[in-house]
PDB file of C-alpha atoms in Angstrom:
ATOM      1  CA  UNK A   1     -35.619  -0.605 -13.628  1.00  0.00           C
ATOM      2  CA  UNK A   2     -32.010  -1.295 -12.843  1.00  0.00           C
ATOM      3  CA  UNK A   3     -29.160   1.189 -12.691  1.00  0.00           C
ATOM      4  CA  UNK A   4     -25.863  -0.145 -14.126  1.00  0.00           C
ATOM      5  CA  UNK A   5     -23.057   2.186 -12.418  1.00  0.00           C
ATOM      6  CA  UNK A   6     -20.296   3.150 -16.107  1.00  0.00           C
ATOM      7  CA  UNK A   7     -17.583   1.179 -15.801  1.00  0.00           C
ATOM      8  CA  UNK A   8     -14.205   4.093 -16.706  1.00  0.00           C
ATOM      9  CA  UNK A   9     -10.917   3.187 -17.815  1.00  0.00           C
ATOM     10  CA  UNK A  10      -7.240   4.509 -17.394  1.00  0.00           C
ATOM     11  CA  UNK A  11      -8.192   7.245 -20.293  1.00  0.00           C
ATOM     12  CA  UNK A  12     -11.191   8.470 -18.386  1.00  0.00           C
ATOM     13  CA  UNK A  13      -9.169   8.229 -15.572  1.00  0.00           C
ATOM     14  CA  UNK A  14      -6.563  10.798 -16.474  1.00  0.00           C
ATOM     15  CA  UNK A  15      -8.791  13.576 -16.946  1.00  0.00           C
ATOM     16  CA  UNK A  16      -9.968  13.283 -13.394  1.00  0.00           C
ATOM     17  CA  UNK A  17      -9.525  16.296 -11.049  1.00  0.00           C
ATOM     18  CA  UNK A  18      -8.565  15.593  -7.867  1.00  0.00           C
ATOM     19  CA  UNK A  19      -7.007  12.242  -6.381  1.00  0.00           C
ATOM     20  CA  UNK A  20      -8.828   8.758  -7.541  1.00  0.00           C
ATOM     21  CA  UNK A  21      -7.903   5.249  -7.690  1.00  0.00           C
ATOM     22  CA  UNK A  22      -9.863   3.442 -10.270  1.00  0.00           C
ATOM     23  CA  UNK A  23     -10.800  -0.216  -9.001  1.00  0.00           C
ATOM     24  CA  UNK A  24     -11.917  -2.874 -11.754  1.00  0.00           C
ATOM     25  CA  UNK A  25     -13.453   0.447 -13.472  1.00  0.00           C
ATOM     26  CA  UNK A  26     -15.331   1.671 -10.544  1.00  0.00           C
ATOM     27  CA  UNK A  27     -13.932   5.274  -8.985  1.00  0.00           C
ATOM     28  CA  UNK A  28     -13.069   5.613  -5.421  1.00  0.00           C
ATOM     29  CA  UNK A  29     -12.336   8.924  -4.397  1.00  0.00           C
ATOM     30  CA  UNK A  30      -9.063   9.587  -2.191  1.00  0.00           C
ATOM     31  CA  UNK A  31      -9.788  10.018   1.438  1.00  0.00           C
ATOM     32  CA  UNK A  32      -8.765  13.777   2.148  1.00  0.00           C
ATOM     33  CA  UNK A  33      -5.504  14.807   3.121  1.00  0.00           C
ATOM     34  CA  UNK A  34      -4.031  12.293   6.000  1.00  0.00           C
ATOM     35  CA  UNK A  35      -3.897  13.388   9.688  1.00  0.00           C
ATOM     36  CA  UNK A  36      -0.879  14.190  10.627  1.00  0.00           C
ATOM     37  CA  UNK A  37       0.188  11.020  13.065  1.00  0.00           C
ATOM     38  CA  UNK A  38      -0.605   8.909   9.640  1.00  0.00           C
ATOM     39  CA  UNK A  39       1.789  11.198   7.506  1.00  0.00           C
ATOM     40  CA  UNK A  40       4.331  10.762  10.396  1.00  0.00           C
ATOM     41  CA  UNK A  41       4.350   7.454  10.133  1.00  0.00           C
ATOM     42  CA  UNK A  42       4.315   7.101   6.604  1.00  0.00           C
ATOM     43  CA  UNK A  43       7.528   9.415   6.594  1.00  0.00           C
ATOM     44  CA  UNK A  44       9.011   7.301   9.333  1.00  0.00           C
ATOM     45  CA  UNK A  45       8.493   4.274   7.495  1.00  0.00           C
ATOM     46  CA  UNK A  46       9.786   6.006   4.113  1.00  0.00           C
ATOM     47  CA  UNK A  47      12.740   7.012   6.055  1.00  0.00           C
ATOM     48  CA  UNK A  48      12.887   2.876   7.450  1.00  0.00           C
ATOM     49  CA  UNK A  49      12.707   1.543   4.367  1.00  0.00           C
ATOM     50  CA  UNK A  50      15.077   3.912   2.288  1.00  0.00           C
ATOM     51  CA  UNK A  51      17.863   2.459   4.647  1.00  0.00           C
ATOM     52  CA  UNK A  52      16.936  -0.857   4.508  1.00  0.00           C
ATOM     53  CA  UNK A  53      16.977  -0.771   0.752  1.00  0.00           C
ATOM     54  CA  UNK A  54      20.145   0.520   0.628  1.00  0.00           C
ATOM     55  CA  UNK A  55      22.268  -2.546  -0.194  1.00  0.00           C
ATOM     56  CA  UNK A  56      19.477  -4.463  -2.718  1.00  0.00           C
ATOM     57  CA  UNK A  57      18.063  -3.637  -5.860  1.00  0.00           C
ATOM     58  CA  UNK A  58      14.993  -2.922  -4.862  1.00  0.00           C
ATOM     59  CA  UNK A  59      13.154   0.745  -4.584  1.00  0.00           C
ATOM     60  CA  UNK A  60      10.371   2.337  -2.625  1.00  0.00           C
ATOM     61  CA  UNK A  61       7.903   4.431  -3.632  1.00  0.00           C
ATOM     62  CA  UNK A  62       5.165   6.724  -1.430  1.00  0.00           C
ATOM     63  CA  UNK A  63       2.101   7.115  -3.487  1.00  0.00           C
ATOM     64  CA  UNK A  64       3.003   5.874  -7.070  1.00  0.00           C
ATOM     65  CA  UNK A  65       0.160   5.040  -9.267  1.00  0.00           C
ATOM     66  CA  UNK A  66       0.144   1.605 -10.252  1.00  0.00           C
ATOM     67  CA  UNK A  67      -1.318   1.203 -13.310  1.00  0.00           C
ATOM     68  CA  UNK A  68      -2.730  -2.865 -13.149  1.00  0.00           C
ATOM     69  CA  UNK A  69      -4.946  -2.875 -16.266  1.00  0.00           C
ATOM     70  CA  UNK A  70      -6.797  -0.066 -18.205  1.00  0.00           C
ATOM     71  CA  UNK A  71      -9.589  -0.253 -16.029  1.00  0.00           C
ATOM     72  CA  UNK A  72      -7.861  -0.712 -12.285  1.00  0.00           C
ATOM     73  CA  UNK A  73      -4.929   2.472 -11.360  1.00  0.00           C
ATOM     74  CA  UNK A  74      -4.514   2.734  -7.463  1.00  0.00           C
ATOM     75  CA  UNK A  75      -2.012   4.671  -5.417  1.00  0.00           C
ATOM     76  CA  UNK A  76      -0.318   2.298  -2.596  1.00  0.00           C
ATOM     77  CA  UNK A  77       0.685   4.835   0.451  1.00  0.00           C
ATOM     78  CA  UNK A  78       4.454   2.734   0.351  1.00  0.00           C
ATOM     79  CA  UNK A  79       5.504   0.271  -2.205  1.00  0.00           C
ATOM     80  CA  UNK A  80       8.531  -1.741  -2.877  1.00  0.00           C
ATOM     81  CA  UNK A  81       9.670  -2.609  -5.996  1.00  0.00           C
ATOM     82  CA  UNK A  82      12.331  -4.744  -7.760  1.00  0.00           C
ATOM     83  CA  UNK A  83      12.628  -3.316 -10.886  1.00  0.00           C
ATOM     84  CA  UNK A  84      13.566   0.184 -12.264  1.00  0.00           C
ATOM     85  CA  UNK A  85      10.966   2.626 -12.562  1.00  0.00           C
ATOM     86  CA  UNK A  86      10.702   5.644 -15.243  1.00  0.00           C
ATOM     87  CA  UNK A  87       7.248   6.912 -14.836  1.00  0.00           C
ATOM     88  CA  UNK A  88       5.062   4.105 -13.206  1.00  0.00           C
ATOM     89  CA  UNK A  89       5.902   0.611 -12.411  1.00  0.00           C
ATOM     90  CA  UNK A  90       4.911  -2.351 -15.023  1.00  0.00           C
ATOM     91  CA  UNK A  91       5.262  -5.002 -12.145  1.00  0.00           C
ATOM     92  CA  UNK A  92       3.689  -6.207  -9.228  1.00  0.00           C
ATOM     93  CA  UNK A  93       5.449  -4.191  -6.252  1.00  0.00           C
ATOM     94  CA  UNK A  94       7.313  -6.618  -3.924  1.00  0.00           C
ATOM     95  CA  UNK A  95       5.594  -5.370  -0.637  1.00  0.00           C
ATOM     96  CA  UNK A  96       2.560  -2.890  -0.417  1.00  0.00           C
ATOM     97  CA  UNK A  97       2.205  -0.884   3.139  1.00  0.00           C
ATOM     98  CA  UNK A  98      -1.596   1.046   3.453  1.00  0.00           C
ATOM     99  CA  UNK A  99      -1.432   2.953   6.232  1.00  0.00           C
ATOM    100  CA  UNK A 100      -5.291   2.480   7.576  1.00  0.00           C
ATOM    101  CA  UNK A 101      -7.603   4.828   8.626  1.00  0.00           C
ATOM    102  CA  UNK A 102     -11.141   4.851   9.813  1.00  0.00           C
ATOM    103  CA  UNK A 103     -12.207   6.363   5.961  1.00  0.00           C
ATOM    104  CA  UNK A 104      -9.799   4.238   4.463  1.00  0.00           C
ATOM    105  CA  UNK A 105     -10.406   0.899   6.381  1.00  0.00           C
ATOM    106  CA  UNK A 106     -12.795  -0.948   4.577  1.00  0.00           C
ATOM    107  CA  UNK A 107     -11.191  -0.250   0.892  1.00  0.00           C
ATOM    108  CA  UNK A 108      -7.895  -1.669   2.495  1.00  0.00           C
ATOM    109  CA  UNK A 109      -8.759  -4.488   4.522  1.00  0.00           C
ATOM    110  CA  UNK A 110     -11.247  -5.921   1.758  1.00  0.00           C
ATOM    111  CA  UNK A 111     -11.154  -4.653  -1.581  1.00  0.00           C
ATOM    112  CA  UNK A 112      -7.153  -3.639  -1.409  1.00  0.00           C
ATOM    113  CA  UNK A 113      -6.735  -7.317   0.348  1.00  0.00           C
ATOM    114  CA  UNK A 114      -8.473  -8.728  -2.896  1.00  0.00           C
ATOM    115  CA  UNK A 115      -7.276  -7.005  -5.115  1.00  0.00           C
ATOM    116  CA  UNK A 116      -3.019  -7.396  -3.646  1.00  0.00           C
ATOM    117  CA  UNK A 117      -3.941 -10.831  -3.242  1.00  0.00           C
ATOM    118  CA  UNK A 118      -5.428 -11.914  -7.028  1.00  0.00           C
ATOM    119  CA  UNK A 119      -2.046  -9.611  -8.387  1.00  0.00           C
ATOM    120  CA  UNK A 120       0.493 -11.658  -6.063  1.00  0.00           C
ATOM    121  CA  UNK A 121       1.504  -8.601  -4.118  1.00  0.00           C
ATOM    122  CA  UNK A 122       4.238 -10.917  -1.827  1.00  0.00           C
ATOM    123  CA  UNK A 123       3.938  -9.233   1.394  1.00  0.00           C
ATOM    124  CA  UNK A 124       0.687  -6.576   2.392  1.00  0.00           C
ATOM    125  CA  UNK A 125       1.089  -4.737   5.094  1.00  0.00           C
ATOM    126  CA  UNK A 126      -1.780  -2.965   7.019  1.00  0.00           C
ATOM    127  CA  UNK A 127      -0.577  -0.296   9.604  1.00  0.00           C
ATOM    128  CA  UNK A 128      -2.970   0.674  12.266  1.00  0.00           C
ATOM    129  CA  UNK A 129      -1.864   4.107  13.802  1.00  0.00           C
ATOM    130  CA  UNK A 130      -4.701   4.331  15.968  1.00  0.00           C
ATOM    131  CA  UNK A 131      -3.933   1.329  17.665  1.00  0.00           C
ATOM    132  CA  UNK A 132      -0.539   1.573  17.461  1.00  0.00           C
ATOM    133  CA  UNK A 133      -0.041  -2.180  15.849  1.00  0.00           C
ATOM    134  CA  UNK A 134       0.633  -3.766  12.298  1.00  0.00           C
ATOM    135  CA  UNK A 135      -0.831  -6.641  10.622  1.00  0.00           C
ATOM    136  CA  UNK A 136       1.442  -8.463   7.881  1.00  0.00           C
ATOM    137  CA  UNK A 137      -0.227 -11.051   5.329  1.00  0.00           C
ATOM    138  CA  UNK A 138       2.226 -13.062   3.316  1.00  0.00           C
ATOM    139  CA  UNK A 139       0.858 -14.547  -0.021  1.00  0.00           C
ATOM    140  CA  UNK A 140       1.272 -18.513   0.077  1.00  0.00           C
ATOM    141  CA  UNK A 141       0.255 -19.802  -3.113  1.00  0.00           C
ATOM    142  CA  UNK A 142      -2.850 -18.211  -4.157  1.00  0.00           C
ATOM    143  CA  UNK A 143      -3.842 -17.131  -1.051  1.00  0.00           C
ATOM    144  CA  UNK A 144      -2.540 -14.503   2.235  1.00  0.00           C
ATOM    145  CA  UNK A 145      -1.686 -15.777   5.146  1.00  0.00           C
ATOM    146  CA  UNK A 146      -1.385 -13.513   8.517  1.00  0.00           C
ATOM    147  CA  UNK A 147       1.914 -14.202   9.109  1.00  0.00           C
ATOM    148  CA  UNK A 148       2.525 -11.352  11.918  1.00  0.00           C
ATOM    149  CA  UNK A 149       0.219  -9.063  13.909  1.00  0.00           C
ATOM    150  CA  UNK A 150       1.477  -6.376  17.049  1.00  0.00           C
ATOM    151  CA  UNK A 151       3.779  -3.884  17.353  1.00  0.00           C
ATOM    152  CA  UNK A 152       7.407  -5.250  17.613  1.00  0.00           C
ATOM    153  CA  UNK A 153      10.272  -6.003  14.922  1.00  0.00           C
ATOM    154  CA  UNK A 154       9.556  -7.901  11.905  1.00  0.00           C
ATOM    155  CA  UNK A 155      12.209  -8.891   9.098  1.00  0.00           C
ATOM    156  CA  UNK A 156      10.692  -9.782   5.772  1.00  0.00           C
ATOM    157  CA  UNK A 157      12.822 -12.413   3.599  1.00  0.00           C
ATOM    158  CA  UNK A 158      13.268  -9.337   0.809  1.00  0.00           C
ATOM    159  CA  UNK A 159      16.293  -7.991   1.292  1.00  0.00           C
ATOM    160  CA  UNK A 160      16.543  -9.059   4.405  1.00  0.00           C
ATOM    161  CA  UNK A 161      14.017  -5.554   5.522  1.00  0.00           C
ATOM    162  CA  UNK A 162      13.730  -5.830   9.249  1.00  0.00           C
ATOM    163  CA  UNK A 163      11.256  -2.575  10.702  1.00  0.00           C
ATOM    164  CA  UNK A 164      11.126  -2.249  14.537  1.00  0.00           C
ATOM    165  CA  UNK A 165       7.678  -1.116  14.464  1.00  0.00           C
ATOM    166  CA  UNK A 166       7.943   0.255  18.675  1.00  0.00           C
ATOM    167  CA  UNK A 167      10.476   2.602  17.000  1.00  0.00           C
ATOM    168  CA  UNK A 168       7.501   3.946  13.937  1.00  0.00           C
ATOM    169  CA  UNK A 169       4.744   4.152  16.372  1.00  0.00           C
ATOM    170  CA  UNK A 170       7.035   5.906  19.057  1.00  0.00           C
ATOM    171  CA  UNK A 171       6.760   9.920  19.582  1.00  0.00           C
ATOM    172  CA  UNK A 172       9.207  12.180  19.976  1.00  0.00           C
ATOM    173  CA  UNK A 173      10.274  13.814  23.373  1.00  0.00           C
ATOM    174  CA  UNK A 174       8.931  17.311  23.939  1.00  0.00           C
TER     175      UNK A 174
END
């Protein structure tokens, strides 16, 4: 006998309690509520990229459902986009940011990577705050390419973005 998981779709998927992101029709719950050094640095980076925005026509968002197909809906922690946004964005965003942690590393370093990769997500971003360090993969083609990995500055070529990553990771004095 062989068991056939149901495959759901966007209409199943907004009846859902709780948080979901729905993944070629296959539910993955949410990790629970971040820690707090990973909702620091998500703010921090908010806060970053807000600035760096400022003078381009480009937008960022902190956990926006993007709705890819009926059956695939996740929830980016950070995502830039280039076009106006009512309710949910009908584009691929510019640059995705996941914020990884250890319940949350496999989905983004392999499914996520897929998944931003096969939609042309430009620029994915995996932040480590753990470690304290940043990966950046930069689509070439078809196909990412690690373009940057540590802990220093890095400018992407949209809008000219440049995040001094020392300066997100760093804590403040006590």
């Amino acid at each position: 006998m062989s068991f056939n998981p149901p495959v759901y779709k966007y209409s199943d998927y907004v009846k859902w309690e709780g948080d979901w992101e729905l993944i070629e029709g296959y539910p993955f719950a949410m990790a629970p509520s971040p820690f707090g050094k990973h909702q620091n640095i998500m703010f921090k980076l908010s806060r970053y990229l807000d600035e760096a925005l400022e003078e381009c026509e480009c937008e960022g968002y902190t956990e926006l459902d993007w709705i890819i197909d009926e059956k695939t809906i996740i929830r980016p922690d950070i995502a830039i986009y280039c076009e106006e946004i009512e309710k949910y964005p009908k584009t691929t965003p510019k640059i995705v940011i996941e914020i990884v942690s250890d319940a949350t590393a496999s989905k983004d370093e392999e499914i996520k990577f897929k998944l931003y990769e096969k939609e042309k997500v430009e620029y994915y971003c995996l932040v480590y705050p753990d470690f304290e360090k940043v990966k950046i993969y930069k689509l070439d083609d078809k196909k990412y390419d690690k373009i940057y990995e540590g802990d220093g500055k890095f400018k992407f070529s949209l809008c000219d973005i440049e995040i001094d990553f020392k300066k997100i990771f760093k804590r403040r004095k006590k």
